[in-house]
Amino acid sequence: MTTAAAPAPPGAWSVQRAGLASRIGSSALVLVAIALFAVPQILSANVVQQLTSLLVFLILAVMWNALAGYAGLVSVGQQAFIGFGAYGTIYLTQRGIQPYLAVVLASLASAVLAAVLSLLVLRLRGGQFAVGTWVVAEAIALFVMLDQSLGGGTGVSLQGLSGYAPEVRRAFTYWLTLAFAVLLLVLLFLLLRHRTGAALQAIRDDEDAAASLGVRVRPLKLMLFVLAGFGCGAAGALTLANTLFIQPQSIFGVQWSAYMIFMVLVGGIGTFEGPIIGAVLFFAVQYFFADQGAWYLIGLGLAAVAFALFLPRGLWSLLNDRLHVQLLPVGYHLRRQGARPRSSSRET
């Protein structure tokens, strides 16, 4: 015979992952993702191309936040994988592989590259890791510039998509970009919902202490580094499919790291929702101010510094502190019986 559990006394605390508001928000986000697949049929070609760029920014923001926000790996060299994914697509199409298949294969090749580079860069910490990733990116860019079959330093076009009608090419590129964005968000969500998520954050907070508690530091950092390499490689390949032309100076440019840092700091580092907000805001800023040249980059840098100093938890913290909701909750929060949940901007 079993007995019913006694109700919690008034004022008691309970640990919860999600409440009603989070379930509603998560369901709404899933519905939005499904609705986005209809965009090429109902919106103009220019809007489709612009939304493809937005999704690429989203992928980059989410990947950089996974590294820095959840594992403490502050990289300024993710452009190595962006460029490698783009030029890998060119290399494969030159050998007769269908362009969109080449995009997928180049993304997987970027993950392999990340696994190889991890043998070197994951031995570094802090500022050394940041500088090391940047040096690797510059070295890969130099190798690409020396290869005349890839256009050398003048750039190269993706000829394989010239056989598609423009509206068909834009639609296929958009759908593939959306599929990559959804896939990477789901993978990261499942990873952070698992106990691995807590282990990664322990590494971020104190790597030595995490290791002393039995956390497998090296394999977890490797896994996240490879995932970020795959995502950034996909972003580079999809950028090529969207623009059809690349140059080493631009696709391997350090400005990509500046963009990622800006999106994550403004949205909210170490949160799942923050990079999504940061990507949307950055896309709007770029759309209106990108033609300002150097002043545009200076403005991005100053804004990032201002957020780091005066709003270090990002814009998402302003909403979270008032609404106490996580659209895709990956952590836990304390809830008093009859009270609203208390949570931090970083999932724990």
Short mmCIF file of C-alpha atoms in Angstrom, two decimals:
data_model
loop_
_atom_site.label_atom_id
_atom_site.label_comp_id
_atom_site.label_asym_id
_atom_site.label_seq_id
_atom_site.Cartn_x
_atom_site.Cartn_y
_atom_site.Cartn_z
CA MET A 1 0.00 0.00 0.00
CA THR A 2 1.35 3.39 -0.98
CA THR A 3 0.67 6.74 0.60
CA ALA A 4 0.45 10.09 -1.14
CA ALA A 5 3.29 12.48 -0.64
CA ALA A 6 2.60 15.25 1.80
CA PRO A 7 2.13 18.70 0.24
CA ALA A 8 5.02 21.07 0.53
CA PRO A 9 4.67 23.43 3.52
CA PRO A 10 4.12 27.12 2.76
CA GLY A 11 7.36 28.90 2.02
CA ALA A 12 9.15 25.68 1.01
CA TRP A 13 11.65 25.78 -1.87
CA SER A 14 11.68 23.46 -4.85
CA VAL A 15 14.12 23.05 -7.74
CA GLN A 16 12.55 23.40 -11.19
CA ARG A 17 13.84 23.47 -14.72
CA ALA A 18 10.86 25.05 -16.47
CA GLY A 19 7.54 26.63 -15.60
CA LEU A 20 4.39 27.32 -17.58
CA ALA A 21 5.81 30.48 -19.15
CA SER A 22 8.90 28.59 -20.33
CA ARG A 23 6.78 25.86 -21.87
CA ILE A 24 4.71 28.44 -23.72
CA GLY A 25 7.84 30.26 -24.88
CA SER A 26 9.50 27.03 -26.03
CA SER A 27 6.40 25.99 -27.97
CA ALA A 28 6.19 29.42 -29.60
CA LEU A 29 9.86 29.22 -30.62
CA VAL A 30 9.32 25.81 -32.22
CA LEU A 31 6.30 27.13 -34.13
CA VAL A 32 8.34 30.11 -35.36
CA ALA A 33 11.07 27.75 -36.61
CA ILE A 34 8.47 25.71 -38.51
CA ALA A 35 6.86 28.83 -39.97
CA LEU A 36 10.23 30.11 -41.20
CA PHE A 37 10.39 27.24 -43.69
CA ALA A 38 7.59 28.96 -45.65
CA VAL A 39 9.52 32.23 -46.10
CA PRO A 40 10.77 31.61 -49.69
CA GLN A 41 7.19 31.05 -50.87
CA ILE A 42 5.69 34.22 -49.40
CA LEU A 43 8.44 36.86 -49.24
CA SER A 44 10.58 38.62 -51.84
CA ALA A 45 13.98 37.40 -53.02
CA ASN A 46 15.80 40.21 -51.22
CA VAL A 47 14.12 39.35 -47.92
CA VAL A 48 15.03 35.68 -48.33
CA GLN A 49 18.67 36.57 -48.91
CA GLN A 50 18.72 38.93 -45.93
CA LEU A 51 17.13 36.33 -43.65
CA THR A 52 19.76 33.85 -44.79
CA SER A 53 22.43 36.29 -43.60
CA LEU A 54 20.58 36.66 -40.28
CA LEU A 55 20.55 32.88 -39.80
CA VAL A 56 24.28 32.74 -40.51
CA PHE A 57 24.84 35.38 -37.81
CA LEU A 58 22.67 33.33 -35.46
CA ILE A 59 24.80 30.23 -36.06
CA LEU A 60 28.00 32.18 -35.39
CA ALA A 61 26.65 33.78 -32.21
CA VAL A 62 25.41 30.47 -30.81
CA MET A 63 28.69 28.71 -31.57
CA TRP A 64 30.89 31.41 -30.02
CA ASN A 65 28.65 31.53 -26.96
CA ALA A 66 28.96 27.76 -26.63
CA LEU A 67 32.73 28.12 -26.49
CA ALA A 68 33.09 31.24 -24.33
CA GLY A 69 29.81 31.32 -22.43
CA TYR A 70 29.60 27.68 -21.43
CA ALA A 71 33.20 26.45 -21.46
CA GLY A 72 35.25 29.61 -20.99
CA LEU A 73 37.09 29.14 -24.31
CA VAL A 74 37.39 32.73 -25.56
CA SER A 75 38.41 32.33 -29.19
CA VAL A 76 39.30 35.14 -31.59
CA GLY A 77 40.15 32.71 -34.38
CA GLN A 78 36.86 31.07 -35.34
CA GLN A 79 37.27 32.71 -38.74
CA ALA A 80 39.68 29.85 -39.45
CA PHE A 81 36.68 27.51 -39.71
CA ILE A 82 34.50 30.09 -41.46
CA GLY A 83 37.08 30.45 -44.21
CA PHE A 84 37.88 26.75 -44.29
CA GLY A 85 34.21 25.88 -44.75
CA ALA A 86 33.84 28.38 -47.59
CA TYR A 87 37.01 27.38 -49.43
CA GLY A 88 36.35 23.72 -48.72
CA THR A 89 33.10 24.11 -50.63
CA ILE A 90 34.98 25.67 -53.55
CA TYR A 91 37.55 22.85 -53.49
CA LEU A 92 34.88 20.13 -53.54
CA THR A 93 32.80 21.71 -56.30
CA GLN A 94 35.92 22.01 -58.45
CA ARG A 95 36.10 18.22 -58.25
CA GLY A 96 32.56 17.66 -59.45
CA ILE A 97 30.65 17.45 -56.18
CA GLN A 98 27.17 18.99 -56.18
CA PRO A 99 27.35 22.44 -54.45
CA TYR A 100 24.87 21.87 -51.64
CA LEU A 101 26.38 18.47 -50.86
CA ALA A 102 29.76 20.22 -50.87
CA VAL A 103 28.45 22.66 -48.25
CA VAL A 104 27.58 19.77 -45.92
CA LEU A 105 30.87 17.95 -46.56
CA ALA A 106 32.91 21.13 -46.04
CA SER A 107 31.13 21.66 -42.71
CA LEU A 108 32.05 18.15 -41.63
CA ALA A 109 35.63 18.75 -42.83
CA SER A 110 35.72 21.84 -40.59
CA ALA A 111 34.83 19.62 -37.65
CA VAL A 112 37.73 17.32 -38.57
CA LEU A 113 40.03 20.35 -38.79
CA ALA A 114 38.89 21.42 -35.33
CA ALA A 115 39.70 17.97 -33.96
CA VAL A 116 43.21 18.18 -35.44
CA LEU A 117 43.84 21.74 -34.23
CA SER A 118 42.59 20.83 -30.76
CA LEU A 119 45.80 18.87 -30.22
CA LEU A 120 47.57 22.24 -30.20
CA VAL A 121 45.19 25.00 -29.16
CA LEU A 122 43.42 23.18 -26.30
CA ARG A 123 46.75 22.99 -24.50
CA LEU A 124 46.50 26.77 -24.14
CA ARG A 125 44.43 28.73 -21.66
CA GLY A 126 43.01 32.22 -21.32
CA GLY A 127 44.78 34.84 -23.40
CA GLN A 128 47.15 32.27 -24.85
CA PHE A 129 44.20 30.32 -26.23
CA ALA A 130 42.70 33.48 -27.76
CA VAL A 131 45.96 34.48 -29.42
CA GLY A 132 46.68 30.91 -30.50
CA THR A 133 43.38 30.56 -32.34
CA TRP A 134 43.97 33.88 -34.12
CA VAL A 135 47.46 32.79 -35.24
CA VAL A 136 46.05 29.52 -36.59
CA ALA A 137 43.40 31.43 -38.55
CA GLU A 138 46.04 33.70 -40.10
CA ALA A 139 48.20 30.71 -41.03
CA ILE A 140 45.32 28.93 -42.79
CA ALA A 141 44.44 32.14 -44.66
CA LEU A 142 48.05 32.41 -45.92
CA PHE A 143 47.99 28.81 -47.20
CA VAL A 144 44.74 29.51 -49.06
CA MET A 145 46.16 32.69 -50.62
CA LEU A 146 49.13 30.72 -51.96
CA ASP A 147 46.85 28.26 -53.78
CA GLN A 148 46.11 29.70 -57.22
CA SER A 149 43.50 27.04 -57.94
CA LEU A 150 41.42 28.64 -55.17
CA GLY A 151 41.81 32.10 -56.63
CA GLY A 152 44.88 33.12 -54.65
CA GLY A 153 44.41 36.49 -53.01
CA THR A 154 41.95 37.82 -55.59
CA GLY A 155 39.01 35.67 -54.58
CA VAL A 156 36.92 33.00 -56.29
CA SER A 157 33.29 32.43 -57.29
CA LEU A 158 31.08 29.42 -56.62
CA GLN A 159 30.40 28.36 -60.20
CA GLY A 160 28.43 25.26 -59.32
CA LEU A 161 25.27 27.20 -58.45
CA SER A 162 25.14 29.10 -61.73
CA GLY A 163 22.93 26.39 -63.21
CA TYR A 164 20.13 27.09 -60.74
CA ALA A 165 17.48 29.73 -61.33
CA PRO A 166 18.14 32.65 -58.92
CA GLU A 167 14.90 32.18 -56.98
CA VAL A 168 15.52 28.43 -56.64
CA ARG A 169 19.11 28.99 -55.49
CA ARG A 170 18.02 31.53 -52.86
CA ALA A 171 15.29 29.22 -51.57
CA PHE A 172 17.57 26.16 -51.34
CA THR A 173 20.32 28.19 -49.66
CA TYR A 174 17.83 29.62 -47.16
CA TRP A 175 16.34 26.22 -46.34
CA LEU A 176 19.77 24.66 -45.86
CA THR A 177 20.85 27.56 -43.62
CA LEU A 178 17.67 27.26 -41.56
CA ALA A 179 18.20 23.50 -41.24
CA PHE A 180 21.76 24.03 -39.99
CA ALA A 181 20.60 26.69 -37.51
CA VAL A 182 17.87 24.45 -36.11
CA LEU A 183 20.20 21.43 -35.97
CA LEU A 184 22.91 23.32 -34.07
CA LEU A 185 20.43 24.87 -31.65
CA VAL A 186 18.91 21.46 -30.92
CA LEU A 187 22.32 19.81 -30.48
CA LEU A 188 23.48 22.52 -28.10
CA PHE A 189 20.17 22.42 -26.22
CA LEU A 190 20.40 18.66 -25.70
CA LEU A 191 24.05 18.93 -24.71
CA LEU A 192 23.34 21.59 -22.08
CA ARG A 193 20.27 19.78 -20.75
CA HIS A 194 22.48 16.75 -20.09
CA ARG A 195 24.80 16.65 -17.11
CA THR A 196 27.53 17.53 -19.59
CA GLY A 197 26.17 21.09 -19.52
CA ALA A 198 26.88 21.43 -15.81
CA ALA A 199 30.33 19.94 -16.31
CA LEU A 200 31.14 22.46 -19.05
CA GLN A 201 30.11 25.35 -16.84
CA ALA A 202 32.26 23.95 -14.04
CA ILE A 203 35.19 24.03 -16.47
CA ARG A 204 34.34 27.61 -17.35
CA ASP A 205 34.28 28.71 -13.71
CA ASP A 206 37.43 26.85 -12.56
CA GLU A 207 39.04 24.27 -14.78
CA ASP A 208 41.40 22.91 -12.11
CA ALA A 209 38.65 22.59 -9.52
CA ALA A 210 36.41 20.83 -12.06
CA ALA A 211 39.20 18.35 -12.85
CA SER A 212 39.74 17.69 -9.16
CA LEU A 213 36.07 16.73 -8.86
CA GLY A 214 36.34 14.16 -11.63
CA VAL A 215 35.15 16.22 -14.59
CA ARG A 216 36.75 14.98 -17.81
CA VAL A 217 38.03 18.38 -18.87
CA ARG A 218 39.93 17.56 -22.08
CA PRO A 219 37.26 15.38 -23.77
CA LEU A 220 34.51 17.89 -22.99
CA LYS A 221 36.50 20.85 -24.32
CA LEU A 222 37.34 18.81 -27.42
CA MET A 223 33.69 17.97 -28.01
CA LEU A 224 32.60 21.60 -27.78
CA PHE A 225 35.53 22.83 -29.87
CA VAL A 226 34.66 20.37 -32.63
CA LEU A 227 30.98 21.34 -32.50
CA ALA A 228 31.91 25.02 -32.81
CA GLY A 229 34.26 24.20 -35.69
CA PHE A 230 31.44 22.37 -37.47
CA GLY A 231 29.00 25.26 -36.92
CA CYS A 232 31.43 27.97 -38.00
CA GLY A 233 32.47 25.93 -41.03
CA ALA A 234 28.81 25.62 -41.99
CA ALA A 235 28.38 29.38 -41.55
CA GLY A 236 31.29 30.05 -43.93
CA ALA A 237 30.03 27.59 -46.55
CA LEU A 238 26.52 29.03 -46.36
CA THR A 239 27.88 32.57 -46.63
CA LEU A 240 29.54 31.53 -49.88
CA ALA A 241 26.31 29.93 -51.15
CA ASN A 242 24.45 33.13 -50.30
CA THR A 243 26.92 35.59 -51.88
CA LEU A 244 28.57 33.32 -54.53
CA PHE A 245 31.95 35.07 -54.15
CA ILE A 246 34.62 35.17 -51.44
CA GLN A 247 38.07 36.64 -50.86
CA PRO A 248 40.58 35.37 -48.28
CA GLN A 249 40.96 38.80 -46.70
CA SER A 250 37.24 38.98 -45.97
CA ILE A 251 36.24 35.39 -45.21
CA PHE A 252 39.28 34.90 -42.94
CA GLY A 253 39.04 38.43 -41.52
CA VAL A 254 39.21 39.01 -37.78
CA GLN A 255 36.05 41.11 -38.06
CA TRP A 256 34.10 37.85 -37.81
CA SER A 257 35.36 37.44 -34.24
CA ALA A 258 34.37 41.04 -33.52
CA TYR A 259 30.87 40.30 -34.82
CA MET A 260 30.53 37.18 -32.68
CA ILE A 261 31.80 38.87 -29.54
CA PHE A 262 29.45 41.79 -30.09
CA MET A 263 26.39 39.57 -30.57
CA VAL A 264 27.09 37.45 -27.52
CA LEU A 265 28.03 40.29 -25.17
CA VAL A 266 25.04 42.39 -26.16
CA GLY A 267 22.57 39.50 -26.05
CA GLY A 268 23.86 37.84 -22.91
CA ILE A 269 26.90 35.59 -22.62
CA GLY A 270 26.33 32.23 -20.98
CA THR A 271 22.59 32.19 -21.77
CA PHE A 272 20.76 30.21 -24.41
CA GLU A 273 18.49 33.04 -25.52
CA GLY A 274 21.02 35.88 -25.41
CA PRO A 275 22.87 35.08 -28.67
CA ILE A 276 19.53 34.90 -30.52
CA ILE A 277 18.70 38.45 -29.39
CA GLY A 278 22.25 39.59 -30.12
CA ALA A 279 22.16 38.17 -33.65
CA VAL A 280 18.88 39.93 -34.46
CA LEU A 281 20.17 43.22 -33.06
CA PHE A 282 23.49 42.94 -34.90
CA PHE A 283 21.71 42.17 -38.16
CA ALA A 284 19.62 45.34 -37.75
CA VAL A 285 22.70 47.43 -36.91
CA GLN A 286 24.61 46.07 -39.90
CA TYR A 287 21.67 46.64 -42.24
CA PHE A 288 21.47 50.33 -41.37
CA PHE A 289 25.09 51.25 -40.56
CA ALA A 290 27.44 48.84 -42.38
CA ASP A 291 28.20 51.44 -45.07
CA GLN A 292 29.93 53.66 -42.48
CA GLY A 293 33.22 51.80 -43.01
CA ALA A 294 35.74 51.92 -40.17
CA TRP A 295 33.40 53.98 -37.99
CA TYR A 296 30.97 51.08 -38.07
CA LEU A 297 33.55 48.69 -36.59
CA ILE A 298 34.64 51.31 -34.05
CA GLY A 299 31.01 51.72 -33.00
CA LEU A 300 30.60 47.97 -32.57
CA GLY A 301 33.71 47.85 -30.39
CA LEU A 302 32.60 50.74 -28.21
CA ALA A 303 29.14 49.24 -27.80
CA ALA A 304 30.62 45.88 -26.79
CA VAL A 305 32.87 47.58 -24.22
CA ALA A 306 29.91 49.54 -22.85
CA PHE A 307 27.85 46.39 -22.42
CA ALA A 308 30.77 44.57 -20.78
CA LEU A 309 31.17 47.42 -18.26
CA PHE A 310 27.59 48.49 -17.55
CA LEU A 311 25.40 45.54 -18.55
CA PRO A 312 27.67 42.49 -18.43
CA ARG A 313 24.74 40.06 -18.41
CA GLY A 314 23.41 41.46 -21.69
CA LEU A 315 19.96 42.45 -22.87
CA TRP A 316 18.45 39.09 -22.00
CA SER A 317 19.06 39.81 -18.32
CA LEU A 318 16.72 42.81 -18.53
CA LEU A 319 13.91 40.52 -19.64
CA ASN A 320 14.82 37.59 -17.45
CA ASP A 321 15.05 39.68 -14.29
CA ARG A 322 11.51 40.92 -14.84
CA LEU A 323 9.75 37.97 -16.46
CA HIS A 324 11.75 35.12 -14.88
CA VAL A 325 11.38 32.98 -17.99
CA GLN A 326 13.71 30.87 -20.11
CA LEU A 327 12.46 30.18 -23.64
CA LEU A 328 14.53 27.02 -23.83
CA PRO A 329 15.46 26.26 -20.21
CA VAL A 330 18.69 24.31 -19.91
CA GLY A 331 19.42 25.00 -16.24
CA TYR A 332 17.55 25.03 -12.95
CA HIS A 333 16.07 27.66 -10.68
CA LEU A 334 14.70 27.83 -7.15
CA ARG A 335 11.00 28.43 -6.65
CA ARG A 336 9.29 29.19 -3.36
CA GLN A 337 5.81 27.74 -2.93
CA GLY A 338 3.41 30.37 -4.24
CA ALA A 339 6.20 32.67 -5.52
CA ARG A 340 7.68 33.41 -8.91
CA PRO A 341 10.89 31.53 -9.86
CA ARG A 342 14.27 32.98 -9.04
CA SER A 343 16.91 32.39 -11.66
CA SER A 344 20.17 33.87 -12.84
CA SER A 345 21.07 35.03 -16.31
CA ARG A 346 23.41 32.09 -16.66
CA GLU A 347 21.95 28.60 -16.61
CA THR A 348 23.26 26.56 -13.76
#
